[in-house]
CSV table of C-alpha atoms in Angstrom, one decimal:
chain,number,residue,atom,x,y,z
A,251,UNK,CA,112.6,118.7,100.0
A,252,UNK,CA,114.0,115.7,98.5
A,253,UNK,CA,112.7,114.8,95.4
A,254,UNK,CA,111.4,111.8,93.2
A,255,UNK,CA,109.6,111.4,89.9
A,256,UNK,CA,106.3,109.6,91.4
A,257,UNK,CA,105.5,108.6,95.2
A,258,UNK,CA,103.2,106.5,95.8
A,259,UNK,CA,101.2,106.0,99.1
A,260,UNK,CA,100.5,102.7,99.9
A,261,UNK,CA,102.2,99.3,99.5
A,262,UNK,CA,99.0,96.8,99.0
A,263,UNK,CA,98.7,94.9,95.5
A,264,UNK,CA,97.8,98.0,94.0
A,265,UNK,CA,100.5,100.4,95.0
A,266,UNK,CA,103.0,97.5,94.5
A,267,UNK,CA,101.8,96.7,91.3
A,268,UNK,CA,101.8,100.5,90.2
A,269,UNK,CA,105.2,100.7,91.0
A,270,UNK,CA,106.5,97.2,89.5
A,271,UNK,CA,105.1,98.6,86.1
A,272,UNK,CA,106.4,101.7,86.0
A,273,UNK,CA,109.8,100.5,87.2
A,274,UNK,CA,109.6,98.2,84.0
A,275,UNK,CA,108.7,100.7,81.8
A,276,UNK,CA,111.3,102.9,82.8
A,277,UNK,CA,113.8,101.8,85.0
A,278,UNK,CA,115.6,105.4,85.2
A,279,UNK,CA,112.5,106.5,87.1
A,280,UNK,CA,113.2,107.5,90.7
A,281,UNK,CA,110.2,106.0,92.8
A,282,UNK,CA,109.4,106.0,96.3
A,283,UNK,CA,106.7,103.9,97.9
A,284,UNK,CA,105.3,104.9,101.5
A,285,UNK,CA,103.4,102.8,104.1
A,286,UNK,CA,102.2,103.9,107.1
A,287,UNK,CA,102.9,100.4,108.5
A,288,UNK,CA,105.6,98.0,109.4
A,289,UNK,CA,107.2,95.2,107.4
A,290,UNK,CA,106.1,91.8,108.7
A,291,UNK,CA,108.2,88.7,108.4
A,292,UNK,CA,111.0,88.1,106.8
A,293,UNK,CA,110.4,90.5,103.8
A,294,UNK,CA,108.6,93.4,103.1
A,295,UNK,CA,104.7,92.9,101.7
A,296,UNK,CA,105.1,89.4,102.3
A,297,UNK,CA,101.7,87.2,103.0
A,298,UNK,CA,101.6,85.8,106.5
A,299,UNK,CA,100.5,82.6,105.8
A,300,UNK,CA,104.2,82.0,104.3
A,301,UNK,CA,105.7,82.7,107.6
A,302,UNK,CA,106.6,78.8,108.2
A,303,UNK,CA,107.0,79.4,112.0
A,304,UNK,CA,103.5,79.2,113.8
A,305,UNK,CA,104.7,81.3,116.7
A,306,UNK,CA,106.8,83.7,114.7
A,307,UNK,CA,103.7,84.2,112.2
A,308,UNK,CA,101.4,84.7,115.2
A,309,UNK,CA,103.7,87.4,116.9
A,310,UNK,CA,103.9,89.3,113.1
A,311,UNK,CA,100.1,89.0,113.0
A,312,UNK,CA,99.3,90.5,116.3
A,313,UNK,CA,101.4,93.7,116.1
A,314,UNK,CA,98.9,94.6,113.8
A,315,UNK,CA,95.5,93.2,114.7
A,316,UNK,CA,93.3,95.8,116.4
A,317,UNK,CA,91.8,94.8,119.8
A,318,UNK,CA,88.6,97.0,119.9
A,319,UNK,CA,84.9,95.1,118.9
A,320,UNK,CA,82.7,97.8,118.6
A,321,UNK,CA,78.7,96.7,119.2
A,322,UNK,CA,77.4,95.0,116.3
A,323,UNK,CA,80.7,93.5,115.0
A,324,UNK,CA,82.7,90.5,115.2
A,325,UNK,CA,86.6,90.9,116.5
A,326,UNK,CA,88.6,91.7,113.7
A,327,UNK,CA,90.1,89.4,111.2
A,328,UNK,CA,93.6,89.0,112.0
A,329,UNK,CA,95.9,91.4,110.6
A,330,UNK,CA,93.3,94.2,110.9
A,331,UNK,CA,92.1,96.9,112.8
A,332,UNK,CA,88.0,97.7,113.1
A,333,UNK,CA,87.1,101.5,112.6
A,334,UNK,CA,83.9,101.0,114.7
A,335,UNK,CA,81.4,102.6,112.2
A,336,UNK,CA,77.6,101.7,113.6
A,337,UNK,CA,76.6,101.7,110.2
A,338,UNK,CA,79.4,99.3,108.8
A,339,UNK,CA,80.4,97.2,112.4
A,340,UNK,CA,82.9,95.4,110.6
A,341,UNK,CA,84.7,97.7,108.5
A,342,UNK,CA,88.3,97.3,109.1
A,343,UNK,CA,92.0,98.3,107.2
A,344,UNK,CA,95.1,96.5,107.6
A,345,UNK,CA,98.3,98.9,108.3
A,346,UNK,CA,101.2,97.4,107.2
A,347,UNK,CA,103.5,97.0,104.3
A,348,UNK,CA,101.4,94.9,102.0
A,349,UNK,CA,98.3,96.5,103.4
A,350,UNK,CA,95.3,93.9,103.4
A,351,UNK,CA,97.5,91.9,100.3
A,352,UNK,CA,99.6,90.7,103.4
A,353,UNK,CA,96.4,89.0,105.0
A,354,UNK,CA,93.8,88.2,101.8
A,355,UNK,CA,92.9,84.8,100.6
A,356,UNK,CA,94.3,85.5,97.3
A,357,UNK,CA,91.0,84.8,95.0
A,358,UNK,CA,91.3,86.4,91.6
A,359,UNK,CA,88.1,85.9,89.5
A,360,UNK,CA,88.5,87.8,86.5
A,361,UNK,CA,85.2,90.2,86.4
A,362,UNK,CA,82.4,89.5,83.8
A,363,UNK,CA,79.1,91.0,82.6
A,364,UNK,CA,78.1,94.2,83.9
A,365,UNK,CA,80.7,94.1,86.6
A,366,UNK,CA,83.1,95.9,83.6
A,367,UNK,CA,82.8,99.5,83.3
A,368,UNK,CA,81.2,100.0,79.8
A,369,UNK,CA,83.1,103.0,79.4
A,370,UNK,CA,86.9,101.2,79.5
A,371,UNK,CA,88.7,100.1,76.4
A,372,UNK,CA,87.8,96.3,76.3
A,373,UNK,CA,91.3,95.7,74.7
A,374,UNK,CA,93.4,97.6,77.0
A,375,UNK,CA,91.3,96.4,79.6
A,376,UNK,CA,92.0,92.4,78.8
A,377,UNK,CA,95.5,93.5,78.1
A,378,UNK,CA,95.5,95.1,81.8
A,379,UNK,CA,93.9,91.8,83.3
A,380,UNK,CA,96.4,89.0,82.0
A,381,UNK,CA,99.4,91.6,82.9
A,382,UNK,CA,97.7,91.6,86.7
A,383,UNK,CA,97.3,88.3,86.3
A,384,UNK,CA,101.2,87.7,85.8
A,385,UNK,CA,102.2,89.8,88.3
A,386,UNK,CA,99.9,88.1,91.0
A,387,UNK,CA,101.1,84.5,89.6
A,388,UNK,CA,97.2,83.9,89.1
A,389,UNK,CA,96.7,80.0,88.4
A,390,UNK,CA,93.5,77.9,88.1
A,391,UNK,CA,95.5,74.7,88.6
A,392,UNK,CA,96.3,75.6,92.7
A,393,UNK,CA,94.5,72.9,94.1
A,394,UNK,CA,94.5,70.2,91.1
A,395,UNK,CA,95.9,67.7,93.7
A,396,UNK,CA,92.8,67.7,96.2
A,397,UNK,CA,91.0,64.2,95.9
A,398,UNK,CA,87.8,66.1,96.9
A,399,UNK,CA,88.0,68.8,94.2
A,400,UNK,CA,86.2,67.2,91.3
A,401,UNK,CA,83.5,65.5,93.3
A,402,UNK,CA,83.0,69.5,94.8
A,403,UNK,CA,82.7,70.8,91.0
A,404,UNK,CA,80.8,68.1,90.0
A,405,UNK,CA,77.9,68.5,92.3
A,406,UNK,CA,78.0,72.6,92.1
A,407,UNK,CA,78.0,72.5,88.2
A,408,UNK,CA,74.9,70.1,88.2
A,409,UNK,CA,72.9,72.5,90.1
A,410,UNK,CA,74.2,75.9,88.7
A,411,UNK,CA,75.8,75.7,85.2
A,412,UNK,CA,73.4,77.1,82.5
A,413,UNK,CA,74.1,78.0,78.9
A,414,UNK,CA,75.1,81.6,78.0
A,415,UNK,CA,77.0,81.8,81.8
A,416,UNK,CA,80.5,81.3,82.9
A,417,UNK,CA,80.2,77.9,84.3
A,418,UNK,CA,81.7,76.5,87.6
A,419,UNK,CA,85.1,75.6,88.2
A,420,UNK,CA,88.5,76.7,89.8
A,421,UNK,CA,89.0,79.6,91.6
A,422,UNK,CA,91.8,81.3,90.0
A,423,UNK,CA,94.1,82.1,92.8
A,424,UNK,CA,97.0,84.0,93.4
A,425,UNK,CA,99.2,81.3,94.4
A,426,UNK,CA,102.5,79.6,93.2
A,427,UNK,CA,102.7,75.7,93.5
A,428,UNK,CA,105.7,74.0,94.8
A,429,UNK,CA,107.0,70.6,93.5
A,430,UNK,CA,105.3,69.0,96.5
A,431,UNK,CA,102.2,70.8,96.0
A,432,UNK,CA,102.4,73.0,98.8
A,433,UNK,CA,100.9,76.5,98.1
A,434,UNK,CA,103.2,79.9,98.6
A,435,UNK,CA,100.5,82.7,98.9
A,436,UNK,CA,101.1,86.0,97.1
A,437,UNK,CA,101.4,89.1,98.8
A,438,UNK,CA,102.6,92.1,97.7
A,439,UNK,CA,106.5,91.1,98.0
A,440,UNK,CA,105.6,88.4,94.7
A,441,UNK,CA,104.2,91.5,92.9
A,442,UNK,CA,107.2,93.5,93.7
A,443,UNK,CA,110.1,90.6,92.7
A,444,UNK,CA,113.5,92.3,92.7
A,445,UNK,CA,111.4,95.9,93.2
A,446,UNK,CA,112.9,96.8,96.5
A,447,UNK,CA,116.3,96.0,95.4
A,448,UNK,CA,116.6,98.2,92.4
A,449,UNK,CA,118.6,101.5,92.1
A,450,UNK,CA,116.0,104.0,92.1
A,451,UNK,CA,113.3,102.7,93.9
A,452,UNK,CA,113.1,102.8,97.6
A,453,UNK,CA,110.2,101.5,100.1
A,454,UNK,CA,109.8,103.8,103.3
A,455,UNK,CA,107.9,101.9,106.2
A,456,UNK,CA,106.4,103.6,109.2
A,457,UNK,CA,105.4,106.8,107.2
A,458,UNK,CA,101.9,107.9,106.9
A,459,UNK,CA,101.3,110.2,104.4
A,460,UNK,CA,99.3,113.5,105.9
A,461,UNK,CA,99.1,115.6,102.8
A,462,UNK,CA,99.6,115.7,99.0
A,463,UNK,CA,100.8,118.9,98.3
A,464,UNK,CA,99.3,120.9,95.8
A,465,UNK,CA,100.0,123.8,93.5
A,466,UNK,CA,96.9,126.0,92.7
A,467,UNK,CA,94.9,122.7,93.3
A,468,UNK,CA,95.7,121.5,90.2
A,469,UNK,CA,99.5,119.9,90.5
A,470,UNK,CA,100.7,118.0,93.3
A,471,UNK,CA,103.9,119.1,93.8
A,472,UNK,CA,104.8,115.8,96.5
A,473,UNK,CA,103.4,114.8,99.7
A,474,UNK,CA,104.2,116.1,103.6
A,475,UNK,CA,104.5,112.6,105.7
A,476,UNK,CA,104.9,112.3,109.4
A,477,UNK,CA,107.0,109.5,111.0
A,478,UNK,CA,104.8,107.1,112.9
A,479,UNK,CA,107.0,106.5,115.7
A,480,UNK,CA,108.6,109.7,116.5
A,481,UNK,CA,105.9,112.2,114.8
A,482,UNK,CA,108.8,113.9,112.9
A,483,UNK,CA,106.9,115.8,109.7
A,484,UNK,CA,108.9,116.1,106.6
A,485,UNK,CA,108.5,117.2,102.8
A,486,UNK,CA,109.0,115.2,99.8
A,487,UNK,CA,108.9,116.6,96.2
A,488,UNK,CA,107.5,114.9,93.4
A,489,UNK,CA,106.7,115.0,89.4
A,490,UNK,CA,103.4,113.0,90.5
A,491,UNK,CA,102.0,111.2,93.1
A,492,UNK,CA,99.8,108.5,93.1
A,493,UNK,CA,97.3,107.6,95.9
A,494,UNK,CA,96.8,103.9,96.6
A,495,UNK,CA,96.1,103.6,100.1
A,496,UNK,CA,92.7,101.5,100.5
A,497,UNK,CA,88.6,102.9,100.0
A,498,UNK,CA,88.7,104.5,103.3
A,499,UNK,CA,92.0,106.0,103.7
A,500,UNK,CA,92.4,107.2,99.8
A,501,UNK,CA,90.1,109.6,99.9
A,502,UNK,CA,90.7,110.5,103.2
A,503,UNK,CA,94.2,111.9,102.4
A,504,UNK,CA,92.5,113.7,99.5
A,505,UNK,CA,90.3,115.7,101.6
A,506,UNK,CA,93.2,116.5,104.1
A,507,UNK,CA,95.0,117.6,101.3
A,508,UNK,CA,91.9,120.1,100.1
A,509,UNK,CA,91.0,117.9,97.1
A,510,UNK,CA,87.3,117.7,97.5
A,511,UNK,CA,85.6,117.0,94.1
A,512,UNK,CA,81.6,115.9,94.7
A,513,UNK,CA,82.2,112.6,94.2
A,514,UNK,CA,84.7,112.0,97.1
A,515,UNK,CA,84.0,109.2,99.3
A,516,UNK,CA,80.8,108.4,97.8
A,517,UNK,CA,79.3,105.4,96.2
A,518,UNK,CA,81.1,103.2,98.8
A,519,UNK,CA,80.4,99.8,98.0
A,520,UNK,CA,80.6,96.8,100.0
A,521,UNK,CA,79.4,93.3,98.8
A,522,UNK,CA,76.6,91.8,101.0
A,523,UNK,CA,78.0,88.1,102.4
A,524,UNK,CA,76.2,85.2,103.1
A,525,UNK,CA,78.2,82.2,104.8
A,526,UNK,CA,76.9,78.6,105.3
A,527,UNK,CA,78.7,75.4,105.9
A,528,UNK,CA,78.2,71.6,104.4
A,529,UNK,CA,79.5,68.0,105.6
A,530,UNK,CA,80.5,66.3,102.4
A,531,UNK,CA,80.0,62.7,102.1
A,532,UNK,CA,83.1,61.1,102.9
A,533,UNK,CA,84.3,59.0,99.9
A,534,UNK,CA,87.8,58.4,101.5
A,535,UNK,CA,89.1,61.5,103.2
A,536,UNK,CA,92.5,61.2,104.3
A,537,UNK,CA,92.7,60.9,108.1
A,538,UNK,CA,95.2,63.3,108.9
A,539,UNK,CA,95.7,67.2,107.5
A,540,UNK,CA,99.0,67.9,106.1
A,541,UNK,CA,100.9,70.4,108.1
A,542,UNK,CA,101.1,74.6,107.4
A,543,UNK,CA,99.0,77.4,107.2
A,544,UNK,CA,97.6,77.1,104.1
A,545,UNK,CA,93.9,75.8,102.9
A,546,UNK,CA,94.3,72.1,103.6
A,547,UNK,CA,94.4,70.8,99.8
A,548,UNK,CA,91.6,68.1,100.0
A,549,UNK,CA,88.0,69.9,98.5
A,550,UNK,CA,90.5,73.2,97.3
A,551,UNK,CA,88.4,76.3,96.0
A,552,UNK,CA,86.0,76.8,93.6
A,553,UNK,CA,84.0,78.9,91.9
A,554,UNK,CA,80.3,79.8,91.0
A,555,UNK,CA,80.9,83.0,88.8
A,556,UNK,CA,78.9,86.0,88.8
A,557,UNK,CA,76.1,86.9,86.0
A,558,UNK,CA,73.8,89.9,85.2
A,559,UNK,CA,71.2,87.9,85.6
A,560,UNK,CA,72.3,86.1,88.8
A,561,UNK,CA,74.0,88.7,90.3
A,562,UNK,CA,75.9,86.5,93.2
A,563,UNK,CA,79.5,85.6,93.3
A,564,UNK,CA,80.0,82.3,95.2
A,565,UNK,CA,83.4,80.5,96.8
A,566,UNK,CA,83.2,77.5,98.2
A,567,UNK,CA,86.6,76.6,100.3
A,568,UNK,CA,87.8,74.1,102.7
A,569,UNK,CA,87.1,75.1,106.6
A,570,UNK,CA,89.3,73.2,109.3
A,571,UNK,CA,87.7,70.3,110.9
A,572,UNK,CA,85.7,72.3,113.3
A,573,UNK,CA,84.8,75.8,112.8
A,574,UNK,CA,81.1,75.7,113.4
A,575,UNK,CA,78.9,73.6,115.9
A,576,UNK,CA,77.7,70.4,114.8
A,577,UNK,CA,75.5,67.8,116.0
A,578,UNK,CA,76.7,65.8,119.6
A,579,UNK,CA,78.4,62.8,118.4
A,580,UNK,CA,78.8,64.0,114.8
A,581,UNK,CA,82.9,62.5,113.6
A,582,UNK,CA,84.2,65.0,110.8
A,583,UNK,CA,87.3,64.1,109.3
A,584,UNK,CA,89.5,66.8,108.2
A,585,UNK,CA,88.6,68.4,104.9
A,586,UNK,CA,84.7,66.9,105.4
A,587,UNK,CA,83.4,70.5,105.7
A,588,UNK,CA,83.3,72.8,103.2
A,589,UNK,CA,82.7,76.7,104.0
A,590,UNK,CA,80.2,78.3,101.4
A,591,UNK,CA,80.5,82.2,100.8
A,592,UNK,CA,78.0,84.2,98.6
A,593,UNK,CA,78.7,87.9,97.6
A,594,UNK,CA,76.0,90.0,96.5
A,595,UNK,CA,75.9,92.9,94.0
A,596,UNK,CA,75.4,95.9,96.1
A,597,UNK,CA,72.6,98.8,94.6
A,598,UNK,CA,75.1,101.7,94.6
A,599,UNK,CA,74.1,105.3,96.1
A,600,UNK,CA,75.8,108.4,96.4
A,601,UNK,CA,74.5,108.3,99.8
A,602,UNK,CA,76.5,105.2,101.1
A,603,UNK,CA,79.9,107.2,101.9
A,604,UNK,CA,83.0,107.9,103.8
A,605,UNK,CA,83.4,110.7,105.3
A,606,UNK,CA,85.9,112.7,107.7
A,607,UNK,CA,85.2,115.0,110.8
A,608,UNK,CA,87.4,117.7,110.8
A,609,UNK,CA,86.9,117.9,114.5
A,610,UNK,CA,88.3,114.8,115.5
A,611,UNK,CA,91.7,114.4,114.5
A,612,UNK,CA,94.5,111.7,115.3
A,613,UNK,CA,98.1,112.2,116.8
A,614,UNK,CA,99.2,113.0,113.1
A,615,UNK,CA,96.5,115.3,112.4
A,616,UNK,CA,94.3,113.4,109.8
A,617,UNK,CA,90.5,113.3,110.7
A,618,UNK,CA,88.4,110.5,111.8
A,619,UNK,CA,86.7,108.1,109.4
A,620,UNK,CA,82.9,108.2,109.8
A,621,UNK,CA,80.7,106.1,107.4
A,622,UNK,CA,77.1,106.3,106.2
A,623,UNK,CA,75.5,103.0,104.7
A,624,UNK,CA,72.3,101.5,104.4
A,625,UNK,CA,70.6,98.3,102.5
A,626,UNK,CA,67.9,99.2,99.7
A,627,UNK,CA,65.0,97.1,99.3
A,628,UNK,CA,66.9,95.6,96.3
A,629,UNK,CA,69.6,94.5,98.4
A,630,UNK,CA,67.2,93.0,100.8
A,631,UNK,CA,65.8,90.9,97.8
A,632,UNK,CA,69.5,90.0,96.3
A,633,UNK,CA,70.5,88.7,99.8
A,634,UNK,CA,67.3,86.8,100.3
A,635,UNK,CA,67.9,85.1,96.7
A,636,UNK,CA,71.5,84.5,97.5
A,637,UNK,CA,70.2,82.9,100.9
A,638,UNK,CA,67.9,80.3,98.7
A,639,UNK,CA,70.5,80.0,96.4
A,640,UNK,CA,73.0,79.0,99.1
A,641,UNK,CA,71.4,76.5,100.7
A,642,UNK,CA,70.6,74.6,97.3
A,643,UNK,CA,74.4,74.6,97.1
A,644,UNK,CA,75.2,73.4,100.4
A,645,UNK,CA,72.3,70.7,100.2
A,646,UNK,CA,73.9,69.9,96.7
A,647,UNK,CA,77.1,69.4,98.2
A,648,UNK,CA,76.0,67.0,101.5
A,649,UNK,CA,74.4,68.0,104.6
A,650,UNK,CA,73.8,71.6,105.4
A,651,UNK,CA,74.7,72.6,109.2
A,652,UNK,CA,73.0,75.0,110.7
A,653,UNK,CA,71.1,77.8,108.4
A,654,UNK,CA,72.7,80.4,106.3
A,655,UNK,CA,73.6,83.6,107.9
A,656,UNK,CA,74.5,87.1,107.1
A,657,UNK,CA,77.6,88.4,108.1
A,658,UNK,CA,77.7,92.3,109.6
A,659,UNK,CA,78.5,95.1,106.8
A,660,UNK,CA,82.0,95.5,106.4
A,661,UNK,CA,82.7,91.8,106.7
A,662,UNK,CA,84.0,91.6,102.7
A,663,UNK,CA,86.4,93.7,103.1
A,664,UNK,CA,85.5,94.2,99.4
A,665,UNK,CA,85.5,97.9,99.6
A,666,UNK,CA,85.0,99.8,96.1
A,667,UNK,CA,83.7,103.4,94.8
A,668,UNK,CA,85.2,106.1,97.0
A,669,UNK,CA,87.5,107.1,94.1
A,670,UNK,CA,85.8,105.9,91.4
A,671,UNK,CA,86.3,106.3,88.0
A,672,UNK,CA,84.0,107.5,85.1
A,673,UNK,CA,84.0,108.8,81.3
A,674,UNK,CA,83.4,112.7,81.9
A,675,UNK,CA,83.8,115.0,84.7
A,676,UNK,CA,80.4,115.7,85.7
A,677,UNK,CA,80.4,115.4,89.7
A,678,UNK,CA,79.8,111.1,89.7
A,679,UNK,CA,83.6,110.2,89.5
A,680,UNK,CA,86.8,111.4,91.3
A,681,UNK,CA,88.9,110.1,88.7
A,682,UNK,CA,89.3,109.3,84.4
A,683,UNK,CA,89.7,106.0,83.5
A,684,UNK,CA,93.6,106.1,83.9
A,685,UNK,CA,93.1,106.9,87.6
A,686,UNK,CA,93.9,110.5,87.0
A,687,UNK,CA,92.3,112.8,89.4
A,688,UNK,CA,89.7,115.3,87.6
A,689,UNK,CA,91.2,119.0,87.5
A,690,UNK,CA,94.7,117.8,88.3
A,691,UNK,CA,97.8,117.0,85.8
A,692,UNK,CA,99.5,114.7,87.9
A,693,UNK,CA,97.6,113.0,91.0
A,694,UNK,CA,96.4,109.5,90.6
A,695,UNK,CA,94.4,107.4,92.6
A,696,UNK,CA,94.2,103.7,92.6
A,697,UNK,CA,93.0,100.8,94.5
A,698,UNK,CA,89.4,98.9,94.7
A,699,UNK,CA,88.2,102.1,95.6
A,700,UNK,CA,88.4,103.2,91.9
A,701,UNK,CA,86.0,100.5,90.6
A,702,UNK,CA,83.0,102.2,89.8
A,703,UNK,CA,80.6,99.1,88.9
A,704,UNK,CA,78.1,97.2,91.2
A,705,UNK,CA,80.4,94.1,91.4
A,706,UNK,CA,80.0,90.7,93.3
A,707,UNK,CA,83.5,89.2,92.5
A,708,UNK,CA,86.7,89.7,94.7
A,709,UNK,CA,88.1,93.1,93.6
A,710,UNK,CA,91.6,92.7,94.0
A,711,UNK,CA,92.1,91.5,90.3
A,712,UNK,CA,90.5,94.1,88.8
A,713,UNK,CA,92.1,96.8,91.0
A,714,UNK,CA,95.6,95.8,90.0
A,715,UNK,CA,94.1,95.6,86.6
A,716,UNK,CA,93.3,99.6,86.3
A,717,UNK,CA,96.7,100.5,88.1
A,718,UNK,CA,98.4,98.8,85.2
A,719,UNK,CA,96.7,101.1,83.2
A,720,UNK,CA,97.2,103.9,85.4
A,721,UNK,CA,101.1,103.3,85.7
A,722,UNK,CA,101.1,103.0,81.8
A,723,UNK,CA,99.1,106.5,81.5
A,724,UNK,CA,101.5,108.0,84.0
A,725,UNK,CA,104.9,106.9,82.7
A,726,UNK,CA,103.5,108.2,79.3
A,727,UNK,CA,103.0,111.6,80.5
A,728,UNK,CA,105.9,111.6,82.0
A,729,UNK,CA,107.9,111.2,79.2
A,730,UNK,CA,105.9,113.8,77.2
A,731,UNK,CA,106.8,116.0,80.0
A,732,UNK,CA,110.5,115.6,79.5
A,733,UNK,CA,110.3,116.1,75.7
A,734,UNK,CA,108.2,119.1,75.7
């Protein structure tokens, strides 16, 4: 067995951030990052929106887009494949270097109020959030040049701003803006920087982790992996293992490895999503849209923040000129239609869960993913309130287009909670506040799945911040072992 100091399973935003932080803290560490999928585009973990050639971009995304659409589901988003779970028909995963971070919308709001776990040290978490924003290149100025942004923000602010709440403002975005105003979208390649060129750091695509190798059930000694092209299986030794796949496949790997705490896979949290569209009054929108794949920079991306007494998170972003049916004869200029998405806080329950069918194994010996998920009376009430609010927001912006609608479960792709952290090993959590799995000395988990709270905001920034905290705790543990 070849050996490393740390093996990290998953090259998405959190897995890459953990690797980057470990390498920055201790350049001598030997790190291996595994991903079951291929590299898309010219750089490992690059955001597909940054692939300039449209044909090349479409071809890259097509290689990892699923073709199956089960009953009750909408077709998978480009770059994802649907799981096929009746209880959550739009549940999907991304299998490529960079994970969902190669396809995401790059929204990075900070969590607020009770979205933040009360057992996490506020100062340490605040520092980690700042570091996460640095790694992701988060800015609130990505769309400063968008001519309709002031109008959109003014109208939303007049409708929703209240004392004691965070005001409507620009959505913090993981975007680097060029001198000409063009955006470069943050994929894990941006988080990595020069990481994959550093000595001692290896990225291995096309390699599926089948098992975490455990000694006496308490200490990870490495991973068993399979080459996804050939099926060849081998073992890799490590001083520590971090599993940062996603909220569905991270608990599956732990299950397959015999690491099965009571809360594993439970408290699955998807954010119910209400959508609407509005036709802005036309105050002189340009006739032509700029070329490229980014959001056309006319109305930008605006944010209606979450509050504990208003348990929704709203984002308003520009759609293409004709994404929704319009009345015959209506002429729409580019940038005139905006989409509104309200994400609702989901009531947490241990009965919402992902579990694994050992009687249905794939070609690599991994059990099939099954989902159990339902909306409670409180969830339906939240959705109804969000629907009322999004109608008001659409009316404030201009002319609402059709009625708001609720997306099928799983549409948010913001799945959380399945390896949730907690303050104590009491059966309701899988790991501690550093991501270390209870009862183990050197097995860590990372990703949206560690977030233990009912949230409405986009979870990537929060998850990367927790990943930063995990990397710092793990590096300190490895250093302590060396000195003992």
